[in-house]
Amino acid sequence: MPESANFDYVIVGAGSAGCVLANRLSADPDVKVCLRMPAGVGGLIKDAGPHNWGLYTEAQKHMDGRKLWWPRGKGWGGSSSINGMVYIRGHARDYDQWRQSGLTGWSYADILPYFRRSEGYRGKDETFHGQDGPLVVEDSPLDSVAYESFIKSGEQAGYPYTPDFNGAQQEGVGPYQRTINDGERWSTARAFLHPVLKDRPNLTVMSTALVSKIRFEGKRAIGVETLSGRGAEPTLVRAEREVLICAGAVQSPQILKLSGLGPAAELRKHSIDVVQEMPGIGENLQDHLDVTVIHKMTQKLSAYSRQAGLKKIAVGLNYLLRKQGAGRDNFLQAGGFLKSREGLDRPDLQLHFVNAIMIDHARTQVKADGFTIHACQLRPESRGSVTLASADPFDHPLIDPNYLATEEDRRAMREGVKICREIAGQNAFDALRGEEIMPGQDVRTDAEIDAFIRRTGETIYHPVGTVRMGVDDAAPLDGDLRVRGIEGLRVVDASVMPTLVSGNTNAPTIMVAEKAADLIRGLSAPAPAEVAEPA
Ligand SMILES: Cc1cc2nc3c(=O)[nH]c(=O)nc-3n(C[C@H](O)[C@H](O)[C@H](O)COP(=O)(O)OP(=O)(O)OC[C@H]3O[C@@H](n4cnc5c(N)ncnc54)[C@H](O)[C@@H]3O)c2cc1C
């Protein structure tokens, strides 16, 4: 088999985690780092292609048998290059629970320094935020009356105002922070990769081939095989120290299984030699299911009018010349973290307020002004899986998030719809609120709301957990992200999270990679943060 040059570390996947690792590991000029990614550049959410893997779930048993669209980023920056740019870390107790499960070094106080290390916050706080990291984070400008109406309506409905969801208090309604730098999307490729590529001869990016499997000598990972196309001859890329799998929550378990790590029966079914039986790989899939309440808007203030017709030209010029105006907007500047019932220790619902009509991931165009309130359940009980469709690495694996498998998950989502309606019904929305187009006036009873959720619920793109870390024998990874029983192999991406965090998953994945870089380099962890635990 042909071989490429040898490296110390081979990183598989140039996404949110992979770009961070490439930067941090290659900071040592004495180590040689190779970052592998398939061809493609950053791009859009709507279509499958060079920017987007364009995946679908299996038919969902508890959602009328629907197959749900799952965009995942493909090129430089991975999903951080197609995501909504909302910067959220989750709730402190999410991480404290990881620590309580036995994962030393993963409590909120332990991981806060890594969030800070990655972040270049343009706002004022220095207690919770970092100012000097590569990941630029800005406060939303709240530049439309619509965002203010949403926040005021939330307060009128009885929820507290939260100025910084990543600060002292998560619960409430308020402005989002975003990974936007001077009007430009700040993917992890822009933040961590591009700035160092030119000056680091020890960092090589190879972007023409898919990683098809990990190569082992006995129980040691010695490199990866790559393929430039179906049926092409594989090339071996050797890793003297470690292979680092960063292919995300769908493809990391796929690569491990194709390499002979996974449930033995599943591997044998596809004639894959078992290197080590690991039943936990591909299990424990968790995702945020999302449902929307959509109204028409009685004023021309939403994305539709701000970008319609000739205005598109003005918007484009304003953005190109001055990086100002609607062209720099993600139309997602406010949101909320709320409890669906009494007695919870932290919010279990997240709201995203979008200043546009957003149906089916914006794949259905509606030519009208409007606003959309999204609600997703933050810590679902339902667990799904990623399994192999075949032994061909070019075939997408089978994704079954198993949404809405428990009564608690159905209840929380139902309450989400009711809360969105409650907020949309407040006085502060009177000047903007038009007809409710989803769910619509004919959806009123619990049974009707449940049916609406089954019919229209979609992912809000946060799959995790398929190669989880843990201290129990069934966990594929230990707390240092090493694959149990195998030398020279770690997984570093969203798949390692044992449970979903209470929020969007880009910043938490970046945090995981920052911590992994210290673990891999054998550096001692920073002193735990001394802040009062956020409410
Ligand atoms: C449409 C969308 C909107 C989102 N919005 C937000 C948001 O607003 N805020 C937020 O915090 N989070 C958001 N997320 C989630 C967040 O972006 C992800 O959780 C995060 O990017 C996951 O990082 P990762 O490193 O695990 O995987 P990814 O960033 O997906 O990276 C995986 C990389 O591995 C590569 N890869 C896969 N298989 C192979 C292979 N065989 N060989 C080589 N390379 C391979 C992929 O091409 C990709 O580049 C969104 C996600 C999506 C898709």
mmCIF file with all atom_site columns, C-alpha atoms and ligand atoms in Angstrom, residues 12-17 36-38 45 53 71-75 77-80 82-86 210-211 246-248 251 255 461-462 493-494 504-507 509, ligand 1:
data_model
loop_
_atom_site.group_PDB
_atom_site.id
_atom_site.type_symbol
_atom_site.label_atom_id
_atom_site.label_alt_id
_atom_site.label_comp_id
_atom_site.label_asym_id
_atom_site.label_entity_id
_atom_site.label_seq_id
_atom_site.pdbx_PDB_ins_code
_atom_site.Cartn_x
_atom_site.Cartn_y
_atom_site.Cartn_z
_atom_site.occupancy
_atom_site.B_iso_or_equiv
_atom_site.pdbx_formal_charge
_atom_site.auth_seq_id
_atom_site.auth_comp_id
_atom_site.auth_asym_id
_atom_site.auth_atom_id
_atom_site.pdbx_PDB_model_num
ATOM   1  C CA  . VAL A 1 12  ? -9.249  12.928 11.108 1.00 0.00 ? 12  VAL A CA  1
ATOM   2  C CA  . GLY A 1 13  ? -11.786 15.684 10.373 1.00 0.00 ? 13  GLY A CA  1
ATOM   3  C CA  . ALA A 1 14  ? -11.244 19.448 10.129 1.00 0.00 ? 14  ALA A CA  1
ATOM   4  C CA  . GLY A 1 15  ? -14.429 20.454 11.967 1.00 0.00 ? 15  GLY A CA  1
ATOM   5  C CA  . SER A 1 16  ? -15.060 22.348 15.188 1.00 0.00 ? 16  SER A CA  1
ATOM   6  C CA  . ALA A 1 17  ? -12.787 20.064 17.196 1.00 0.00 ? 17  ALA A CA  1
ATOM   7  C CA  . ARG A 1 36  ? -7.225  15.096 7.096  1.00 0.00 ? 36  ARG A CA  1
ATOM   8  C CA  . MET A 1 37  ? -10.453 16.269 5.571  1.00 0.00 ? 37  MET A CA  1
ATOM   9  C CA  . PRO A 1 38  ? -12.535 15.367 2.531  1.00 0.00 ? 38  PRO A CA  1
ATOM   10 C CA  . ILE A 1 45  ? -27.112 24.458 5.283  1.00 0.00 ? 45  ILE A CA  1
ATOM   11 C CA  . TRP A 1 53  ? -22.982 15.818 3.934  1.00 0.00 ? 53  TRP A CA  1
ATOM   12 C CA  . PRO A 1 71  ? -27.203 18.755 7.569  1.00 0.00 ? 71  PRO A CA  1
ATOM   13 C CA  . ARG A 1 72  ? -23.578 18.262 8.729  1.00 0.00 ? 72  ARG A CA  1
ATOM   14 C CA  . GLY A 1 73  ? -20.635 20.412 7.628  1.00 0.00 ? 73  GLY A CA  1
ATOM   15 C CA  . LYS A 1 74  ? -18.149 18.799 5.278  1.00 0.00 ? 74  LYS A CA  1
ATOM   16 C CA  . GLY A 1 75  ? -15.281 21.134 4.484  1.00 0.00 ? 75  GLY A CA  1
ATOM   17 C CA  . GLY A 1 77  ? -14.415 24.101 9.823  1.00 0.00 ? 77  GLY A CA  1
ATOM   18 C CA  . GLY A 1 78  ? -16.942 21.258 9.497  1.00 0.00 ? 78  GLY A CA  1
ATOM   19 C CA  . SER A 1 79  ? -20.313 22.125 10.976 1.00 0.00 ? 79  SER A CA  1
ATOM   20 C CA  . SER A 1 80  ? -18.968 25.412 12.368 1.00 0.00 ? 80  SER A CA  1
ATOM   21 C CA  . ILE A 1 82  ? -22.614 26.042 8.179  1.00 0.00 ? 82  ILE A CA  1
ATOM   22 C CA  . ASN A 1 83  ? -24.005 26.567 11.661 1.00 0.00 ? 83  ASN A CA  1
ATOM   23 C CA  . GLY A 1 84  ? -26.239 29.310 13.097 1.00 0.00 ? 84  GLY A CA  1
ATOM   24 C CA  . MET A 1 85  ? -23.258 30.984 14.845 1.00 0.00 ? 85  MET A CA  1
ATOM   25 C CA  . VAL A 1 86  ? -25.018 31.083 18.232 1.00 0.00 ? 86  VAL A CA  1
ATOM   26 C CA  . LEU A 1 210 ? -11.803 10.352 2.817  1.00 0.00 ? 210 LEU A CA  1
ATOM   27 C CA  . VAL A 1 211 ? -10.409 8.487  5.814  1.00 0.00 ? 211 VAL A CA  1
ATOM   28 C CA  . CYS A 1 246 ? -12.619 14.252 15.066 1.00 0.00 ? 246 CYS A CA  1
ATOM   29 C CA  . ALA A 1 247 ? -15.220 13.328 12.448 1.00 0.00 ? 247 ALA A CA  1
ATOM   30 C CA  . GLY A 1 248 ? -18.280 14.325 14.512 1.00 0.00 ? 248 GLY A CA  1
ATOM   31 C CA  . GLN A 1 251 ? -18.940 9.753  11.295 1.00 0.00 ? 251 GLN A CA  1
ATOM   32 C CA  . ILE A 1 255 ? -14.952 5.177  11.171 1.00 0.00 ? 255 ILE A CA  1
ATOM   33 C CA  . TYR A 1 461 ? -28.416 20.067 14.765 1.00 0.00 ? 461 TYR A CA  1
ATOM   34 C CA  . HIS A 1 462 ? -26.823 19.016 18.047 1.00 0.00 ? 462 HIS A CA  1
ATOM   35 C CA  . ASP A 1 493 ? -15.444 15.897 19.080 1.00 0.00 ? 493 ASP A CA  1
ATOM   36 C CA  . ALA A 1 494 ? -19.144 16.169 19.968 1.00 0.00 ? 494 ALA A CA  1
ATOM   37 C CA  . ASN A 1 504 ? -25.901 24.688 21.352 1.00 0.00 ? 504 ASN A CA  1
ATOM   38 C CA  . THR A 1 505 ? -22.921 22.409 20.915 1.00 0.00 ? 505 THR A CA  1
ATOM   39 C CA  . ASN A 1 506 ? -20.244 24.302 18.960 1.00 0.00 ? 506 ASN A CA  1
ATOM   40 C CA  . ALA A 1 507 ? -18.618 26.052 21.940 1.00 0.00 ? 507 ALA A CA  1
ATOM   41 C CA  . THR A 1 509 ? -17.067 20.899 21.311 1.00 0.00 ? 509 THR A CA  1
HETATM 42 C C1  . LIG B 2 .   ? -26.880 23.562 10.315 1.00 0.00 ? 1   LIG B C1  1
HETATM 43 C C2  . LIG B 2 .   ? -26.245 23.574 11.675 1.00 0.00 ? 1   LIG B C2  1
HETATM 44 C C3  . LIG B 2 .   ? -26.497 24.648 12.530 1.00 0.00 ? 1   LIG B C3  1
HETATM 45 C C4  . LIG B 2 .   ? -25.913 24.668 13.805 1.00 0.00 ? 1   LIG B C4  1
HETATM 46 N N1  . LIG B 2 .   ? -26.046 25.788 14.572 1.00 0.00 ? 1   LIG B N1  1
HETATM 47 C C5  . LIG B 2 .   ? -25.295 25.901 15.704 1.00 0.00 ? 1   LIG B C5  1
HETATM 48 C C6  . LIG B 2 .   ? -25.219 27.134 16.401 1.00 0.00 ? 1   LIG B C6  1
HETATM 49 O O1  . LIG B 2 .   ? -25.792 28.145 15.998 1.00 0.00 ? 1   LIG B O1  1
HETATM 50 N N2  . LIG B 2 .   ? -24.454 27.169 17.531 1.00 0.00 ? 1   LIG B N2  1
HETATM 51 C C7  . LIG B 2 .   ? -23.783 26.077 17.994 1.00 0.00 ? 1   LIG B C7  1
HETATM 52 O O2  . LIG B 2 .   ? -23.146 26.171 19.044 1.00 0.00 ? 1   LIG B O2  1
HETATM 53 N N3  . LIG B 2 .   ? -23.843 24.898 17.350 1.00 0.00 ? 1   LIG B N3  1
HETATM 54 C C8  . LIG B 2 .   ? -24.534 24.799 16.190 1.00 0.00 ? 1   LIG B C8  1
HETATM 55 N N4  . LIG B 2 .   ? -24.508 23.641 15.484 1.00 0.00 ? 1   LIG B N4  1
HETATM 56 C C9  . LIG B 2 .   ? -23.805 22.485 16.050 1.00 0.00 ? 1   LIG B C9  1
HETATM 57 C C10 . LIG B 2 .   ? -22.290 22.601 15.993 1.00 0.00 ? 1   LIG B C10 1
HETATM 58 O O3  . LIG B 2 .   ? -21.879 23.282 14.830 1.00 0.00 ? 1   LIG B O3  1
HETATM 59 C C11 . LIG B 2 .   ? -21.703 21.182 16.066 1.00 0.00 ? 1   LIG B C11 1
HETATM 60 O O4  . LIG B 2 .   ? -22.093 20.583 17.292 1.00 0.00 ? 1   LIG B O4  1
HETATM 61 C C12 . LIG B 2 .   ? -20.190 21.172 16.024 1.00 0.00 ? 1   LIG B C12 1
HETATM 62 O O5  . LIG B 2 .   ? -19.720 21.854 14.882 1.00 0.00 ? 1   LIG B O5  1
HETATM 63 C C13 . LIG B 2 .   ? -19.697 19.724 16.008 1.00 0.00 ? 1   LIG B C13 1
HETATM 64 O O6  . LIG B 2 .   ? -18.309 19.706 15.896 1.00 0.00 ? 1   LIG B O6  1
HETATM 65 P P1  . LIG B 2 .   ? -17.547 18.360 15.580 1.00 0.00 ? 1   LIG B P1  1
HETATM 66 O O7  . LIG B 2 .   ? -16.090 18.699 15.593 1.00 0.00 ? 1   LIG B O7  1
HETATM 67 O O8  . LIG B 2 .   ? -18.030 17.300 16.483 1.00 0.00 ? 1   LIG B O8  1
HETATM 68 O O9  . LIG B 2 .   ? -18.017 17.912 14.122 1.00 0.00 ? 1   LIG B O9  1
HETATM 69 P P2  . LIG B 2 .   ? -17.977 18.709 12.742 1.00 0.00 ? 1   LIG B P2  1
HETATM 70 O O10 . LIG B 2 .   ? -17.734 20.169 12.958 1.00 0.00 ? 1   LIG B O10 1
HETATM 71 O O11 . LIG B 2 .   ? -19.186 18.315 11.993 1.00 0.00 ? 1   LIG B O11 1
HETATM 72 O O12 . LIG B 2 .   ? -16.666 18.151 12.036 1.00 0.00 ? 1   LIG B O12 1
HETATM 73 C C14 . LIG B 2 .   ? -16.504 16.865 11.552 1.00 0.00 ? 1   LIG B C14 1
HETATM 74 C C15 . LIG B 2 .   ? -15.528 16.936 10.395 1.00 0.00 ? 1   LIG B C15 1
HETATM 75 O O13 . LIG B 2 .   ? -15.111 15.611 10.069 1.00 0.00 ? 1   LIG B O13 1
HETATM 76 C C16 . LIG B 2 .   ? -15.123 15.475 8.668  1.00 0.00 ? 1   LIG B C16 1
HETATM 77 N N5  . LIG B 2 .   ? -15.244 14.059 8.332  1.00 0.00 ? 1   LIG B N5  1
HETATM 78 C C17 . LIG B 2 .   ? -16.311 13.239 8.526  1.00 0.00 ? 1   LIG B C17 1
HETATM 79 N N6  . LIG B 2 .   ? -16.028 12.013 8.070  1.00 0.00 ? 1   LIG B N6  1
HETATM 80 C C18 . LIG B 2 .   ? -14.760 12.050 7.605  1.00 0.00 ? 1   LIG B C18 1
HETATM 81 C C19 . LIG B 2 .   ? -13.902 11.082 7.020  1.00 0.00 ? 1   LIG B C19 1
HETATM 82 N N7  . LIG B 2 .   ? -14.288 9.818  6.850  1.00 0.00 ? 1   LIG B N7  1
HETATM 83 N N8  . LIG B 2 .   ? -12.647 11.463 6.631  1.00 0.00 ? 1   LIG B N8  1
HETATM 84 C C20 . LIG B 2 .   ? -12.225 12.753 6.835  1.00 0.00 ? 1   LIG B C20 1
HETATM 85 N N9  . LIG B 2 .   ? -12.994 13.701 7.388  1.00 0.00 ? 1   LIG B N9  1
HETATM 86 C C21 . LIG B 2 .   ? -14.248 13.349 7.768  1.00 0.00 ? 1   LIG B C21 1
HETATM 87 C C22 . LIG B 2 .   ? -16.316 16.311 8.233  1.00 0.00 ? 1   LIG B C22 1
HETATM 88 O O14 . LIG B 2 .   ? -16.272 16.606 6.860  1.00 0.00 ? 1   LIG B O14 1
HETATM 89 C C23 . LIG B 2 .   ? -16.156 17.522 9.140  1.00 0.00 ? 1   LIG B C23 1
HETATM 90 O O15 . LIG B 2 .   ? -15.289 18.474 8.553  1.00 0.00 ? 1   LIG B O15 1
HETATM 91 C C24 . LIG B 2 .   ? -25.086 23.578 14.227 1.00 0.00 ? 1   LIG B C24 1
HETATM 92 C C25 . LIG B 2 .   ? -24.837 22.504 13.362 1.00 0.00 ? 1   LIG B C25 1
HETATM 93 C C26 . LIG B 2 .   ? -25.396 22.499 12.090 1.00 0.00 ? 1   LIG B C26 1
HETATM 94 C C27 . LIG B 2 .   ? -25.092 21.347 11.156 1.00 0.00 ? 1   LIG B C27 1
#
